[in-house]
Each structure stands twice: as structure tokens, then as C-alpha cells.
XYZ file of C-alpha atoms in Angstrom:
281
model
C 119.917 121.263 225.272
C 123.287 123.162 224.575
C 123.044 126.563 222.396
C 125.780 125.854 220.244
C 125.694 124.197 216.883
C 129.140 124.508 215.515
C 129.455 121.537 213.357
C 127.207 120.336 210.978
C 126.360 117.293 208.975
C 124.449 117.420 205.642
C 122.965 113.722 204.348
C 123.671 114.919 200.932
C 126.540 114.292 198.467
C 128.587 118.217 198.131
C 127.215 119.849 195.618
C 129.995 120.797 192.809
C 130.158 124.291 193.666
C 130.149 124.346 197.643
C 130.253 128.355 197.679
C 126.602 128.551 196.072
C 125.172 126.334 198.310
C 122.562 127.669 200.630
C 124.306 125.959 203.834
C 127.359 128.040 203.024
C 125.834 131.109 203.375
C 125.045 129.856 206.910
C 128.523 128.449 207.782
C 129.963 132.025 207.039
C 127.822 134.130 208.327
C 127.177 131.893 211.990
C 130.365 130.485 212.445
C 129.336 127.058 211.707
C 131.501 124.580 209.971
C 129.382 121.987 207.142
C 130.160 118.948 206.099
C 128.065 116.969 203.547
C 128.147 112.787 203.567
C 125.243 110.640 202.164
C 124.430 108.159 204.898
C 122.805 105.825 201.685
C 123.277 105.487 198.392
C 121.390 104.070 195.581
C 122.791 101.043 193.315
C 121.299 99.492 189.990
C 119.597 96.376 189.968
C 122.051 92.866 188.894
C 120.398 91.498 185.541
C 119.114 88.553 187.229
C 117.224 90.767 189.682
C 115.462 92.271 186.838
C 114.603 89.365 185.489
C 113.245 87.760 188.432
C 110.394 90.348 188.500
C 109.202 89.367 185.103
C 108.329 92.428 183.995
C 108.274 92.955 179.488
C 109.606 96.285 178.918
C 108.715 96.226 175.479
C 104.749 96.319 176.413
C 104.882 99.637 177.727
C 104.393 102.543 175.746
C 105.900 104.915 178.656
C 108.460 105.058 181.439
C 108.371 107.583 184.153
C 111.550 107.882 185.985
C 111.832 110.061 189.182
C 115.345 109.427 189.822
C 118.877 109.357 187.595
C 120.006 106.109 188.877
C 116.736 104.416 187.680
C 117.606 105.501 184.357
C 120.934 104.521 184.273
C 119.436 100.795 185.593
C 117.008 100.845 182.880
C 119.334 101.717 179.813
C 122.259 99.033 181.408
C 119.339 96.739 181.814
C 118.174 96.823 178.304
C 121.539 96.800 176.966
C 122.224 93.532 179.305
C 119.532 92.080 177.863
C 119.178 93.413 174.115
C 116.839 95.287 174.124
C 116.054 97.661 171.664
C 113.894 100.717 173.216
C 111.494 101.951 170.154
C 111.616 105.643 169.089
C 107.964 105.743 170.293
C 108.604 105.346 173.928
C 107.646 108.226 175.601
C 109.190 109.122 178.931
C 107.453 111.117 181.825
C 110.123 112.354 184.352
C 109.439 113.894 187.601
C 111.613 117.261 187.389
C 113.554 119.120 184.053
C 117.078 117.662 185.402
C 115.925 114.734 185.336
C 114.501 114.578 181.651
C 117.702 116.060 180.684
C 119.958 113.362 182.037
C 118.055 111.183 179.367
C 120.546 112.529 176.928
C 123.409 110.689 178.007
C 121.125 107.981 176.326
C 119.185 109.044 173.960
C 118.638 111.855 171.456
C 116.385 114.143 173.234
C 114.748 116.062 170.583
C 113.429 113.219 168.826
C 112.061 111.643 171.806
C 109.020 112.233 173.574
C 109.943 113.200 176.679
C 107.636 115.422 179.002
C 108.696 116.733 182.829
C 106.972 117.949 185.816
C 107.892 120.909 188.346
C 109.524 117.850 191.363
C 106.040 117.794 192.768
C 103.868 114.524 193.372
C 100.821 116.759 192.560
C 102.812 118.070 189.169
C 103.937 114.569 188.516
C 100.558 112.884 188.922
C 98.640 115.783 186.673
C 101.214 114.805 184.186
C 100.743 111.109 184.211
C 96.984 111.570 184.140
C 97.443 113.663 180.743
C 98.812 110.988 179.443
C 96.539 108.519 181.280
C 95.819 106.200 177.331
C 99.763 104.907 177.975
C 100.826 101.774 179.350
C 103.650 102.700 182.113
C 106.512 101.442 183.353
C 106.488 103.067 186.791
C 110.960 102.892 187.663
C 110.805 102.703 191.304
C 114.378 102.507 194.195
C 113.745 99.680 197.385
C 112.772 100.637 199.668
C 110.223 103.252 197.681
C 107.681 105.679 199.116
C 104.160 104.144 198.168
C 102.352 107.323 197.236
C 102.926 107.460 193.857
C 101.718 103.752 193.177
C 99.569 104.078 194.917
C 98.085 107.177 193.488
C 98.259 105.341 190.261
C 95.921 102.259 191.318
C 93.269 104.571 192.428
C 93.073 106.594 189.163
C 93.328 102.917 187.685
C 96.130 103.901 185.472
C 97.534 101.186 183.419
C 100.885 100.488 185.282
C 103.436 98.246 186.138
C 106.039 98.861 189.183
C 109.717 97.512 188.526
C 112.091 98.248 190.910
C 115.257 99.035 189.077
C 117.720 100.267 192.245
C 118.239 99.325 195.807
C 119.113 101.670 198.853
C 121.949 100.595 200.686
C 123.874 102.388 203.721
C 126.944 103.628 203.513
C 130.031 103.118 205.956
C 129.461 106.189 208.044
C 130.149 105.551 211.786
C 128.219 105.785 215.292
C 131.482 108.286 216.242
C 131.689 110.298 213.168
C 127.810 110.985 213.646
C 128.200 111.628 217.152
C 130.785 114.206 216.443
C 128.348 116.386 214.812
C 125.841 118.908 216.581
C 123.219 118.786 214.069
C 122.652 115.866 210.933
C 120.494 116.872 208.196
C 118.466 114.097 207.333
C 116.615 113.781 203.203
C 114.822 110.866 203.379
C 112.998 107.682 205.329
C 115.807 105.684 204.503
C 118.499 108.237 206.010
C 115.815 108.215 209.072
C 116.394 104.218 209.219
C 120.239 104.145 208.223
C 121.151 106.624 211.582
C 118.964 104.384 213.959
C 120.855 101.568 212.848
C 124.071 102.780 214.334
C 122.775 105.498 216.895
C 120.120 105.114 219.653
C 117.723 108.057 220.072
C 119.038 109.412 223.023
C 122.123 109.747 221.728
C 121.229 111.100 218.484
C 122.554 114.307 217.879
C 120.143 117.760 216.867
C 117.980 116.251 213.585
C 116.484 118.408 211.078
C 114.519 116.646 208.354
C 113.492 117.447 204.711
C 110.036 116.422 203.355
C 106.593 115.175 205.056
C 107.990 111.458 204.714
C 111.210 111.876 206.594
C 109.474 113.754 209.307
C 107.227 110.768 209.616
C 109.539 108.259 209.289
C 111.524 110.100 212.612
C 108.539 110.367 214.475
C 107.836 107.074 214.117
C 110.769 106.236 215.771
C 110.693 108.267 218.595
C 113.898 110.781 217.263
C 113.475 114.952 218.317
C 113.179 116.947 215.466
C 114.075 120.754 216.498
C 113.889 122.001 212.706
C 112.331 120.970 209.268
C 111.089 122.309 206.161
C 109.508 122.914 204.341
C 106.866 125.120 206.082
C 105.065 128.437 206.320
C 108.532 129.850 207.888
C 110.737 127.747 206.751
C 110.690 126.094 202.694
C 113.933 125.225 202.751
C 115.911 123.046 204.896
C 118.613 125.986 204.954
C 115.684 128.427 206.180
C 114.550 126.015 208.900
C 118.697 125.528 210.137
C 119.188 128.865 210.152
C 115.999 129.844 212.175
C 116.591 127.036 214.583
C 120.768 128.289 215.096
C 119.594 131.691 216.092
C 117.026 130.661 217.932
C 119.376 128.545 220.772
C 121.900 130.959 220.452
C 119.598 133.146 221.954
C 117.908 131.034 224.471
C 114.868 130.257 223.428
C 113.431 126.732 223.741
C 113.172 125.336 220.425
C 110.071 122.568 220.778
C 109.992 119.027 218.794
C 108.502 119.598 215.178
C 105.466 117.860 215.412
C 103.933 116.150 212.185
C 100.677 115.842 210.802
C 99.241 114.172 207.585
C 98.823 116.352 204.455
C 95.137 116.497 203.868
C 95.780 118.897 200.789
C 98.188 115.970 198.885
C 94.469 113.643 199.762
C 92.229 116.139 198.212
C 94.382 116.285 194.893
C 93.667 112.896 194.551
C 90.291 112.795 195.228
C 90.383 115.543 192.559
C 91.897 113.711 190.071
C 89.402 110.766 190.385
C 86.561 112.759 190.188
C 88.007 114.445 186.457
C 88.796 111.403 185.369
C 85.295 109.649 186.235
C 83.656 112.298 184.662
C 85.800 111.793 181.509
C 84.782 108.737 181.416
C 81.261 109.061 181.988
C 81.412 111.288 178.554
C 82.542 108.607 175.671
């Protein structure tokens, strides 16, 4: 494997101030030069997609939204449709940003709108507080199946609509092969860059979050560097300790993944609370 990583790609859209970003610490201080280009992006649902899922947004009582182009979908969907959203909906959102982005629909201090800390474990403890609702669970396709599935074993009163599709971008085969190391966020970036490059010609991959590593294992792609982890909780930590690293030599082995037993004992947590809260009315 060659010792220099001079060019990188990261599977991210640039964030609006490029000099606070972690990765441009790195570029300046190693020399490295770091581009950012989403290999997907996510799209709203057409109207008559929505309605093909027959789903009755009006008997919910709560929507819990883990992305921003969900809740554009929903609010373009209801509009499509005339739909008037009661002042009693509540709305469970998966991080602070995204609660706040409700505002470009609604008034947020007269809604009842709760967040968790970006966790699955902080999202879930949320939902479960509020476990008497009726959800609307806003979901991309392709969509990771935890939380759903989290949600039918502590029988939470839920219905899944998927209000955005992932779709690849126009990247090329070449302009990914002109890059030492691609930074890769999700499954779906995982899938996009095996459609247009084979694994042995894939160049250095570093993956974000317990799915994506899967996903890459799965097929058979070299991961040298991921996060988070013990040494690494960011994705700029992990780069950064892998540059250094070849620069110096050392043999950097694959990142090898393994499930998260902690994420299964939350939930067998959370079932036993709530079957003891039941077993008390």
C-alpha cells in the first residue's frame, strides 16, 4: 500500500464554513488537499407515491422525523394534498437541528416539539416517554431497520411512511479513482461506490458509523480507518491517525467489525421497563 494520501474525498456536502471544519485542520497541517462531494442524495416522495402507501396522516397524534428532507416531504405532502396538520401534533425529532428546521414550517413555540441528543438509544428513550402516541415514523428508501424495528418490539403504536428516496449522484469511476482516500457516511454511499468501482480498485475507504462499516464488509471493500472508536470518535480523528500512521511505515490492518451488543441490551432494557409498567395498571 503506498504511504501517501495527498488527496482526499469527503461523501459529504461542504459545510458553509470550510475553515471550521475538522478535515481542514488536517489538510493544513499534513499537506493534504480535501474535497467534499455527496455520492447520494435524498429526494421527496411524488404525491402519488404517498398516496400509494395509504397511510392517514391525520390518525397520528405524533411524527418523529430523523432527517430535514423528510420534513420538507411531509409539509409539501400535506400541502399537495390539503391537509391541515392540528396544533396538537406533537413532533419527536432525532437531534436539536433537526427540531429547529421545523420552523421554516411551523411556529415552534406553540408546538410540541421534543428532541433527542442524535443517538438511537436517546431517540428510542424519547419515543418510549411518549410511548401513549400514535406515530408516524418518516423514514428515506432505502432506511436502516433498527429503529422500526426497535419500535415493534416495544409494541409501540406506529406506522412507517417512507417520505424520501436515496438516489446516486453523477460522480464518476475516474473522479473516484483520482482520490487516495473516500470518506464514506452511510450504507447507501457503501452501495453507490460499488456500483461504479470494483473492490480492487477502490481507493483507501474510511467509514462513519457501525452500519457503513457493515455494509463495506459485506462487500468485501478494506477499511484502513473508521470511527467512531475508543481512539478514534470522529471520522477526522480516525483520518488523521491512519495519515500518520503510513507516513511512517507502519502497516495499517483492515478495520474489522463486530455487532454492538450494548445497542441489544438497551433494548432489552427498554422492554423489560415497559413490561413492568404495564404489569402495574
Amino acid at each position: 500500500m503506498s504511504n501517501t494520501v495527498s488527496k482526499i474525498l469527503v461523501a459529504q456536502p461542504a459545510p458553509k464554513i470550510v475553515e471550521k471544519s475538522p478535515f481542514y485542520e488536517i489538510s493544513q497541517r499534513l499537506g493534504v488537499q480535501v474535497d467534499y462531494n455527496p455520492l447520494i442524495k435524498v429526494i421527496g416522495v411524488t404525491p402519488k407515491e404517498f398516496r400509494s402507501q395509504r397511510i392517514t396522516i391525520l390518525d397520528h397524534t405524533a411524527v418523529i422525523f430523523t432527517s430535514r428532507t423528510t420534513i420538507d416531504s411531509f409539509f409539501h405532502i400535506c400541502e399537495d394534498a390539503r391537509i391541515t396538520v392540528p396544533e396538537t401534533m406533537k413532533y419527536i425529532c432525532s437531534t436539536e437541528s433537526i427540531a429547529l428546521y421545523l420552523q421554516k414550517y411551523i411556529v415552534y413555540r406553540k408546538r410540541k416539539i421534543s428532541f433527542a441528543d442524535g443517538s438511537f438509544q436517546g431517540l428510542i428513550e424519547l419515543i418510549v416517554k411518549n410511548k401513549s402516541e400514535k406515530f408516524l415514523l418518516s423514514l428515506s428508501e432505502p432506511h436502516k431497520p433498527e429503529i422500526p424495528e426497535a419500535l415493534t418490539r416495544l409494541n409501540i403504536n406506529y406506522s412507517p411512511i417512507i417520505l424520501a428516496r436515496t438516489v446516486a449522484t453523477d460522480i464518476s469511476a475516474e473522479e473516484l479513482c483520482s482520490y487516495d482516500m473516500v470518506l464514506l457516511y452511510s450504507p447507501w454511499d457503501v452501495k453507490s461506490i460499488c456500483e461504479k468501482v470494483a473492490p480492487e480498485n477502490m481507493p483507501v475507504i474510511a467509514t462513519f458509523g457501525e452500519g457503513t462499516l457493515k455494509k463495506a464488509t459485506e462487500c468485501n471493500i478494506s477499511v484502513k480507518a473508521a470511527a467512531p472508536s475508543p481512539e478514534a470518535p470522529s471520522l477526522a480523528k480516525a483520518v488523521d491517525l491512519y495519515i500518520q500512521k503510513v507516513r511512517k511505515g507502519k502497516a495499517v490492518e483492515d478495520v474489522v467489525f463486530s455487532s454492538n451488543e450494548a445497542k441489544e441490551e438497551f433494548l432489552r432494557t427498554q422492554q423489560n421497563r415497559l413490561a413492568k409498567k404495564s404489569r402495574k395498571k
